[in-house]
Amino acid sequence: MAQIDAAKLEDILGRLLTPDNAVIQQATAELKEILKSPAIIGQLASLLTSSQFPQVRQYAAIILRRKISKLWTKLDLDSRSRMKQLLLQALTQESTKIVQHSIAEIISVIAKYDLPEGKWNELMLLISEFTKNSDERLVELGMHVLKSISSNGGETLKPYFSSLFPLFGACLNNTCNIIISSYALEVLANVMECLDSNNIAAIKPLIPKAIDVIRKLLMTDEIRAQEAMEFLDEIVDYDVNLLNQYLAEIIQFYLQIAQNDQFEDSTRCKALSFISWLTTLKKKSILRLNLVPTALGVVFPILASTASSDDTDMDGDASENSVVTNAGQLIDVFALHLPPETFFSYISPYIEQYFSSQEPLKMKAALVSIAVVAEGCSEHIRFKLLDNMVLCIGKGIESQHEIVQNAALYALGQFAMYLQPDVNKFAPNILPLLFNHLGKLSEKATADKTFAISRAYYALEQFCEHLDADINPYLQSLLGMLLQTLNTTQISHIKELAISALGATVNAAKDAIRPFFKGIVDILKPYIAIQISESGDCFDLRLQAIDTLGCLIRYSNEEILGSFGEECVQLGLNLINAVDDPDLRRCVYSLLAAISNPTPNIIRKYINTIAMRILASIQSRDGLLIPTGSGDGPLAGLIDFDDNNSDDDNDEKYCEVSNAFLAEKEDACNSLSEIAKNVGNTFVPYLNESLNEVNKLLTSEWENIRKASISCMATLCRLLYACFIQFKTGHGPAVYQTLESLLNTAIQIVKDDPDRMVVIAALVAMEEIMRDLNEDFVNHCPTVFPKVVEMIASVLNNNIACQDNSESAGAEEVDEGIAEYDGLVIEHAGNLLPIIINLIGGDNFTPFFGEISTLLGKKIRPSSAVSERSFVFGTLAEMVGSMGPAITPYAKNLYSIFMAAVDDEEDDVCNNGIYGLGLLAEHSGEVMYENYMTILQALFRVAPKRGSRCRQLLDNICACVCRLIIANDALVPIDNVFPQIVANLPLVVDKEENKVVFTSILKLLNAGHAQVFNHMERLIIIFAAVLSDSETDEGTVTVIHHIVINVRQRFPSEFDKVVATMDDTHKAVMLAVFKGNSS
């Protein structure tokens, strides 16, 4: 290929600058041709120093960077050396800033290869010369080069950290040129992840300087200020404890930013988002420094600002860059991460003041805050605030101001989602209000104004979906309203809302929806069968219709579904073959999973196709990385040349995937799990591949995918184990190894994952798996259980990643309780304890019991919430039951703990204390004999005071006394207690205690105790009632059968006389005892 001189190349680039399209096209064709020449790199480089035209030099630099990115490692050493010298020369003599920056970008590409290996010391010497120069312009240029190098990878500069940190400090002290300071912060942000213990100490003194720089930049250049704020972001990501000393100053500074409406929304949002992030990591410090009241003083005026008038959609529709949205999210974070009692002492005055003001924007702010605290503080609201808050919501719905109505409806939806079943009691008042409100909105809704009706449907949907059986009285009228809306409205979005609400209604009604199955299907079919393959209103309608159809099918049965089930499978598979859309695939997978519930045989018929499609979605990288271009402006198309055998372009930039692809993977895991569970051993051929592919998602960047994948892995492993046990499929050691591997992985997730919901999913997965295990697994994998116990101890010690364990030594401890979700993590860990004891045996757990019981005991503090105290006593009680006689050495200490619980003012706590006392007496033998009378006195002291308001308490008292009787009836005053036991039978709430109660009666009967015979007529009636109850377990039935047979043999005439007075149902179950049939 003929060589072309630099003048020719300069001419071509110059012609690209002309306004004549024909000239540009000709120059473009010539440029593409000469870019194929091997000599082009040298020719482009020479233009950087020879051309007199800045734009030509700029174009040459852009093209050269792209070429260097691809070809640097293929150049010979001499060419590389000449190139580096020429670039340093060009950088030194260049006077145009934009060209300097483009040359710096080329240098950064080469530096990534050569600096770590010490092959370009001349570059660092030149930067040092620049940054020590008295000319501020050269200092700025030197820092810009460092910024460019670090943006390509902070590790490039790692060998030079010791000399660079003093430079950073000097730059941050520069009061003449704030740009130099901002470059220093950008470099620091870029290298943060590469720091080690030798460098990290140098960061702390720079933090107050960084705050000052950000403060100054905000006054002159907000964009640079936002970039400088990344420095603090990187510190939090690297080691949040570095900020301990400056936490109050930073949060107060960022609150000032958020408060100032003269700043750009993006800057204010960044400040609020940062405070939210810090709260999740440093909640104890934020409480100790009393920063929450200050934050609320900023947040509430933002929520009530005029900018908030159309922005009540805090659940996802609002822009992430909305200051109002971020303000609401900060309250949400406070609710999720702070102790509810403490948090409400701060927020309640604001809610009361703003709601009572009667100013629409302030009332709206109060209602939005009520909405966003519902998830994180559900227990606190349920016990102390529910009635008052629902009253506020009702008043908001009846307000004359639309923004107040919308906020109230949003709050109602949130309450319905997080405060069930307690909020159901308001249904008779709330549902008519909602129906009436929807009717009014529907009359005036237009295609371009659907926000208000969207809020109303959100409230209706959430409220109805969580009503469960309580929806039945309203089912007919609700379905009528929704179906009428679908038949009459021409607005697609309202149709979509109505179909979604229809699905929520189905989920609540469950089996009660079956009589309406055909009518609802006929309504949905047209929306699913429409011939549309592109996005838009019709496509969205189809997706919602498929989702609702899945809800409907899940609660049908094989008889109702008939051939329609297979028709739906074929339709779903045809749709995803015809249309490449992640949302459609997600909906179809959910539909197929729903069909697998009533009709698994239909899914078995298509299992190969279904499994392969779902696995393809799990494996796919489609959409996960989307190229955003090189940032080369008008030259982007020209320089998209193709070098044969070239390396990937390391300079390519990417952005993250849209939520649709993430939701597809999440739902693919959930659907695969449901299908595998329902089709059972038919899925065995796909288990290995499914386990391998889902396992890869456990380390996903996205928490919802991690959560779904660990749950799916648990289901798949349980299926693997069940098939091995039942059908002897698979090789035993390999099956055990798979289970052990997943348990070890789950342990690591619990310890290391920063997201509480992922940790809870991992703990639930472990619980499900361990409930299935038997002695064989324990024998093959004995080492896994001590690891599980050690993990539980870490959770109880607040020593896992998702807990706030970052307080510095010597910090004053703030004992104000824990956030409710933190409590859930601890509860799910505690649930594993009795399961482990049952698996390995009480004697083998004894070495761990002392430590674990001590850690649990530390959770009982004055600040402990009801649920926390109840959890501790309940877990200890369950552990006592599982330990059996091995609990005896700990009996005296546990006796004192449970007796204290009996006197707790909260019924749930008292209940669990009574339960623990009974189990302790049952399993500890003689050690507890001396305490029998004290226990009985405590029980019969509690019963009259609380029994009338808490039926569960009476059930537990009965069971506790019966356990004492079973353990040693000689120490129990039967004549005094037995009549009271009989008076409170049958059990109403804690029916699982029936076996204990009737076992004690059988013991007294066999011993010939007179009290049994004195109450025989009443007991026979009780036996019939319990046998007629579908919730009665087999163990209880067996015990009652023994008693009934015994009684009839001894007192046949008396027995027959009582049975003769019974209704047909009770009479039948009693007679069935003697036929060997307990129907």
Coordinates of C-alpha atoms in Angstrom, one line a residue, residues 214-580:
I214 CA -16.5 20.8 47.3
R215 CA -18.0 23.8 49.2
K216 CA -16.0 26.2 46.9
L217 CA -16.8 24.3 43.7
L218 CA -20.5 24.5 44.5
M219 CA -20.2 28.3 44.2
T220 CA -18.5 28.2 40.8
D221 CA -18.9 24.9 39.0
E222 CA -21.6 22.4 40.1
I223 CA -20.6 19.8 37.6
R224 CA -17.1 19.7 39.0
A225 CA -18.5 19.7 42.5
Q226 CA -20.6 16.6 41.8
E227 CA -17.4 14.9 40.4
A228 CA -15.5 15.9 43.5
M229 CA -18.3 14.5 45.7
E230 CA -17.4 11.1 44.2
F231 CA -14.3 11.2 46.5
L232 CA -16.5 10.8 49.5
D233 CA -18.6 8.1 47.8
E234 CA -15.4 6.1 47.1
I235 CA -14.3 6.4 50.8
V236 CA -17.7 5.1 51.9
D237 CA -17.3 2.2 49.4
Y238 CA -13.7 1.5 50.5
D239 CA -14.0 1.9 54.3
V240 CA -16.8 4.0 55.8
N241 CA -15.0 4.2 59.2
L242 CA -12.5 6.6 57.6
L243 CA -15.4 9.2 57.9
N244 CA -16.1 8.6 61.6
Q245 CA -14.4 11.8 62.8
Y246 CA -16.1 13.9 60.1
L247 CA -19.6 12.2 60.0
A248 CA -21.5 15.1 61.6
E249 CA -19.8 17.7 59.5
I250 CA -20.4 15.8 56.2
I251 CA -24.1 15.1 56.9
Q252 CA -24.8 18.6 58.0
F253 CA -23.0 20.0 54.9
Y254 CA -24.9 17.7 52.6
L255 CA -28.2 18.6 54.3
Q256 CA -27.4 22.2 53.5
I257 CA -26.9 21.3 49.9
A258 CA -30.2 19.4 49.8
Q259 CA -32.0 22.4 51.4
N260 CA -30.7 24.9 48.9
D261 CA -33.1 25.1 45.9
Q262 CA -30.6 27.3 44.1
F263 CA -28.5 24.2 43.4
E264 CA -29.3 21.8 40.5
D265 CA -31.7 18.9 41.4
S266 CA -29.0 16.4 40.5
T267 CA -26.6 17.9 43.1
R268 CA -29.3 18.0 45.8
C269 CA -30.3 14.4 45.0
K270 CA -26.7 13.3 45.2
A271 CA -26.5 14.8 48.7
L272 CA -29.7 13.1 49.9
S273 CA -28.7 9.8 48.4
F274 CA -25.3 9.9 50.1
I275 CA -27.0 10.5 53.5
S276 CA -29.3 7.6 52.8
W277 CA -26.3 5.4 52.0
L278 CA -24.4 6.5 55.1
T279 CA -27.5 5.7 57.2
T280 CA -27.5 2.1 56.1
L281 CA -23.9 1.8 57.2
K282 CA -23.6 4.0 60.2
K283 CA -27.0 4.1 61.8
K284 CA -25.6 3.9 65.4
S285 CA -23.3 6.9 64.8
I286 CA -26.1 8.9 63.2
L287 CA -28.3 8.2 66.3
R288 CA -25.4 9.0 68.7
L289 CA -24.7 12.3 66.9
N290 CA -28.4 13.2 67.0
L291 CA -28.5 13.9 63.2
V292 CA -32.0 12.5 62.5
P293 CA -33.9 15.5 63.8
T294 CA -31.7 17.8 61.7
A295 CA -32.3 15.7 58.6
L296 CA -36.1 15.6 59.2
G297 CA -36.0 19.4 59.5
V298 CA -34.7 19.5 56.0
V299 CA -36.7 16.7 54.4
F300 CA -40.2 17.7 55.5
P301 CA -40.0 21.2 53.9
I302 CA -38.8 19.5 50.7
L303 CA -41.7 17.1 50.7
A304 CA -44.1 20.1 51.2
S305 CA -42.4 22.3 48.5
T306 CA -44.3 23.4 45.4
A307 CA -42.0 21.1 43.4
S308 CA -43.7 18.2 45.1
S309 CA -47.2 19.0 43.8
D310 CA -47.1 16.3 41.1
D311 CA -44.6 14.0 42.9
T312 CA -46.2 11.6 45.3
D313 CA -45.2 8.5 43.5
M314 CA -42.5 7.4 45.9
D315 CA -42.8 3.7 44.8
G316 CA -40.9 3.9 41.6
D317 CA -42.6 6.0 38.9
A318 CA -41.0 9.2 39.9
S319 CA -37.7 10.2 38.5
E320 CA -34.6 9.2 40.5
N321 CA -33.4 12.8 40.0
S322 CA -36.4 14.2 41.8
V323 CA -35.4 15.9 45.0
V324 CA -38.8 15.1 46.5
T325 CA -38.4 11.4 45.7
N326 CA -35.0 11.3 47.3
A327 CA -36.3 13.1 50.4
G328 CA -39.0 10.5 50.8
Q329 CA -36.4 7.8 50.3
L330 CA -34.3 9.2 53.1
I331 CA -37.3 8.8 55.4
D332 CA -37.8 5.3 54.1
V333 CA -34.2 4.5 54.9
F334 CA -34.5 5.9 58.4
A335 CA -37.5 3.7 58.9
L336 CA -35.8 0.6 57.6
H337 CA -32.5 1.1 59.6
L338 CA -33.3 2.9 62.8
P339 CA -35.0 1.6 65.9
P340 CA -38.7 2.4 65.4
E341 CA -39.4 3.8 69.0
T342 CA -36.5 6.2 68.6
F343 CA -37.3 7.2 65.0
F344 CA -40.9 7.9 65.8
S345 CA -40.0 10.1 68.7
Y346 CA -38.4 12.3 66.0
I347 CA -40.8 12.0 63.1
S348 CA -44.2 12.0 64.9
P349 CA -44.2 15.8 65.7
Y350 CA -43.6 16.5 62.1
I351 CA -46.4 14.2 60.9
E352 CA -48.8 15.7 63.4
Q353 CA -47.8 19.3 62.7
Y354 CA -47.9 19.0 58.9
F355 CA -51.2 17.0 58.7
S356 CA -53.0 19.3 61.1
S357 CA -52.0 22.4 59.2
Q358 CA -54.8 21.9 56.6
E359 CA -52.3 23.2 53.9
P360 CA -52.6 20.7 51.0
L361 CA -48.8 20.5 50.4
K362 CA -48.0 20.0 54.1
M363 CA -50.8 17.4 54.4
K364 CA -49.4 15.6 51.4
A365 CA -45.9 15.6 53.0
A366 CA -47.3 14.1 56.2
L367 CA -49.2 11.3 54.2
V368 CA -46.2 10.5 52.1
S369 CA -44.0 10.1 55.2
I370 CA -46.7 7.9 56.7
A371 CA -46.6 5.8 53.6
V372 CA -42.8 5.3 53.4
V373 CA -42.4 4.4 57.1
A374 CA -44.9 1.5 56.8
E375 CA -42.4 -1.1 55.6
G376 CA -39.6 -0.4 58.1
C377 CA -41.7 0.3 61.2
S378 CA -44.7 -2.0 60.6
E379 CA -44.6 -3.7 64.0
H380 CA -44.4 -0.3 65.8
I381 CA -47.3 1.1 63.8
R382 CA -49.3 -2.1 64.3
F383 CA -49.0 -2.0 68.1
K384 CA -49.2 1.7 68.8
L385 CA -50.3 3.9 65.9
L386 CA -52.5 2.0 63.4
D387 CA -55.9 3.4 64.3
N388 CA -54.7 7.0 64.2
M389 CA -52.8 6.6 61.0
V390 CA -55.6 4.9 59.2
L391 CA -57.9 7.7 60.4
C392 CA -55.4 10.3 58.8
I393 CA -55.4 8.3 55.6
G394 CA -59.2 8.2 55.4
K395 CA -59.4 11.9 55.9
G396 CA -56.8 12.3 53.2
I397 CA -58.8 10.3 50.7
E398 CA -61.9 12.4 51.5
S399 CA -59.9 15.7 51.0
Q400 CA -61.0 18.1 48.3
H401 CA -57.4 18.4 47.1
E402 CA -56.1 15.9 44.6
I403 CA -52.5 15.9 45.8
V404 CA -53.7 15.1 49.3
Q405 CA -56.0 12.3 47.9
N406 CA -53.1 10.8 45.9
A407 CA -50.7 10.8 48.8
A408 CA -53.4 9.2 51.0
L409 CA -54.1 6.5 48.5
Y410 CA -50.4 5.8 48.2
A411 CA -50.2 5.5 52.0
L412 CA -53.2 3.1 52.0
G413 CA -51.5 0.9 49.5
Q414 CA -48.4 0.8 51.6
F415 CA -50.3 0.0 54.7
A416 CA -52.2 -2.8 52.9
M417 CA -48.9 -4.3 51.8
Y418 CA -47.0 -4.2 55.1
L419 CA -49.6 -4.1 57.9
Q420 CA -51.6 -7.2 57.2
P421 CA -53.7 -8.7 58.7
D422 CA -54.3 -5.9 61.2
V423 CA -55.4 -3.4 58.6
N424 CA -58.1 -5.8 57.3
K425 CA -60.4 -4.7 60.1
F426 CA -60.8 -1.4 58.4
A427 CA -62.1 -3.0 55.1
P428 CA -65.8 -2.2 55.8
N429 CA -64.9 1.5 56.0
I430 CA -62.1 1.6 53.4
L431 CA -63.4 -0.4 50.5
P432 CA -66.7 1.6 50.0
L433 CA -64.6 4.8 50.2
L434 CA -62.2 3.4 47.5
F435 CA -65.1 2.2 45.3
N436 CA -66.7 5.6 45.5
H437 CA -63.4 7.5 44.8
L438 CA -62.6 5.3 41.8
G439 CA -66.1 5.9 40.4
K440 CA -65.6 9.6 40.5
L441 CA -62.1 9.5 39.0
S442 CA -63.2 7.2 36.2
E443 CA -65.8 9.7 35.1
K444 CA -63.3 12.5 34.6
A445 CA -60.2 10.5 33.6
T446 CA -58.5 11.2 30.2
A447 CA -55.7 9.5 28.4
D448 CA -53.2 12.1 29.3
K449 CA -54.3 12.5 33.0
T450 CA -54.3 9.1 34.7
F451 CA -52.0 9.8 37.7
A452 CA -54.8 10.2 40.2
I453 CA -56.6 7.0 39.1
S454 CA -53.3 5.2 39.1
R455 CA -52.9 6.0 42.7
A456 CA -56.5 4.9 43.5
Y457 CA -55.9 1.6 41.7
Y458 CA -52.6 1.1 43.5
A459 CA -54.4 1.4 46.8
L460 CA -57.3 -0.8 45.7
E461 CA -54.9 -3.5 44.4
Q462 CA -52.7 -3.6 47.5
F463 CA -55.6 -3.6 49.9
C464 CA -57.5 -6.3 48.1
E465 CA -54.6 -8.6 47.4
H466 CA -53.7 -8.8 51.1
L467 CA -57.3 -9.3 52.4
D468 CA -57.3 -13.0 51.7
A469 CA -60.6 -14.6 52.8
D470 CA -61.8 -11.3 54.1
I471 CA -62.4 -10.2 50.5
N472 CA -65.2 -12.7 50.0
P473 CA -68.0 -10.4 51.1
Y474 CA -66.9 -7.8 48.6
L475 CA -65.9 -10.2 45.8
Q476 CA -69.0 -10.0 43.7
S477 CA -69.2 -6.2 43.7
L478 CA -65.5 -5.8 43.2
L479 CA -65.4 -8.1 40.2
G480 CA -68.4 -6.4 38.8
M481 CA -66.8 -3.0 39.0
L482 CA -63.5 -4.1 37.4
L483 CA -65.2 -6.0 34.6
Q484 CA -67.5 -3.1 33.9
T485 CA -64.4 -0.8 33.7
L486 CA -62.8 -3.1 31.1
N487 CA -66.0 -3.2 29.1
T488 CA -66.6 0.6 29.1
T489 CA -63.3 2.5 29.2
Q490 CA -61.3 3.3 26.0
I491 CA -58.2 4.3 27.9
S492 CA -55.5 1.6 27.6
H493 CA -53.8 2.6 30.9
I494 CA -57.0 2.3 32.9
K495 CA -57.7 -1.1 31.3
E496 CA -54.2 -2.2 32.4
L497 CA -54.8 -1.0 35.9
A498 CA -58.2 -2.8 36.1
I499 CA -56.6 -6.1 34.8
S500 CA -53.8 -5.7 37.4
A501 CA -56.4 -5.2 40.2
L502 CA -58.3 -8.2 38.9
G503 CA -55.1 -10.3 39.4
A504 CA -54.8 -8.9 43.0
T505 CA -58.4 -9.9 43.6
V506 CA -57.8 -13.4 42.4
N507 CA -54.7 -13.7 44.7
A508 CA -56.8 -12.7 47.7
A509 CA -59.9 -14.9 46.8
K510 CA -57.9 -18.0 45.9
D511 CA -60.2 -21.0 45.6
A512 CA -63.3 -18.7 46.0
I513 CA -62.6 -17.3 42.5
R514 CA -63.3 -20.6 40.8
P515 CA -67.0 -19.9 40.0
F516 CA -65.9 -16.8 38.1
F517 CA -63.1 -18.6 36.2
K518 CA -64.7 -18.8 32.7
G519 CA -66.1 -15.3 32.8
I520 CA -62.7 -13.8 33.7
V521 CA -60.9 -15.9 31.1
D522 CA -63.3 -14.6 28.4
I523 CA -62.5 -11.1 29.4
L524 CA -58.7 -11.7 29.3
K525 CA -58.5 -13.7 26.1
P526 CA -58.8 -10.8 23.6
Y527 CA -55.9 -8.9 25.2
I528 CA -53.6 -11.9 25.1
A529 CA -54.5 -13.0 21.6
I530 CA -54.1 -9.5 19.9
Q531 CA -51.7 -9.5 17.0
I532 CA -49.1 -7.2 18.2
S533 CA -45.3 -7.7 18.3
E534 CA -44.0 -4.3 19.3
S535 CA -44.0 -2.2 22.5
G536 CA -46.9 0.1 23.3
D537 CA -50.2 0.3 25.0
C538 CA -51.5 -3.0 23.5
F539 CA -48.3 -4.8 24.3
D540 CA -48.5 -3.6 28.0
L541 CA -52.1 -4.8 28.1
R542 CA -51.1 -8.2 26.9
L543 CA -48.3 -8.5 29.6
Q544 CA -50.7 -7.5 32.3
A545 CA -53.4 -9.9 31.0
I546 CA -50.9 -12.8 31.0
D547 CA -49.9 -12.0 34.6
T548 CA -53.5 -12.0 35.7
L549 CA -54.3 -15.2 33.8
G550 CA -51.4 -16.8 35.7
C551 CA -52.9 -15.7 39.0
L552 CA -56.3 -17.2 37.9
I553 CA -54.9 -20.5 36.8
R554 CA -52.8 -20.9 40.0
Y555 CA -56.0 -21.2 42.0
S556 CA -58.0 -23.3 39.5
N557 CA -57.9 -27.1 39.4
E558 CA -57.5 -29.8 36.7
E559 CA -61.3 -30.1 36.2
I560 CA -61.8 -26.4 35.7
L561 CA -58.7 -25.8 33.6
G562 CA -59.3 -28.7 31.2
S563 CA -57.7 -28.4 27.8
F564 CA -57.2 -24.6 28.3
G565 CA -54.0 -25.3 30.3
E566 CA -52.3 -26.9 27.4
E567 CA -53.6 -24.1 25.1
C568 CA -52.0 -21.6 27.4
V569 CA -48.7 -23.4 27.4
Q570 CA -48.6 -23.5 23.6
L571 CA -49.7 -19.8 23.4
G572 CA -47.0 -18.7 25.8
L573 CA -44.2 -20.6 24.0
N574 CA -45.4 -19.3 20.6
L575 CA -45.4 -15.7 22.0
I576 CA -41.8 -15.9 23.2
N577 CA -40.7 -17.5 20.0
A578 CA -42.3 -14.8 18.0
V579 CA -41.4 -11.7 20.1
D580 CA -37.9 -11.1 21.6

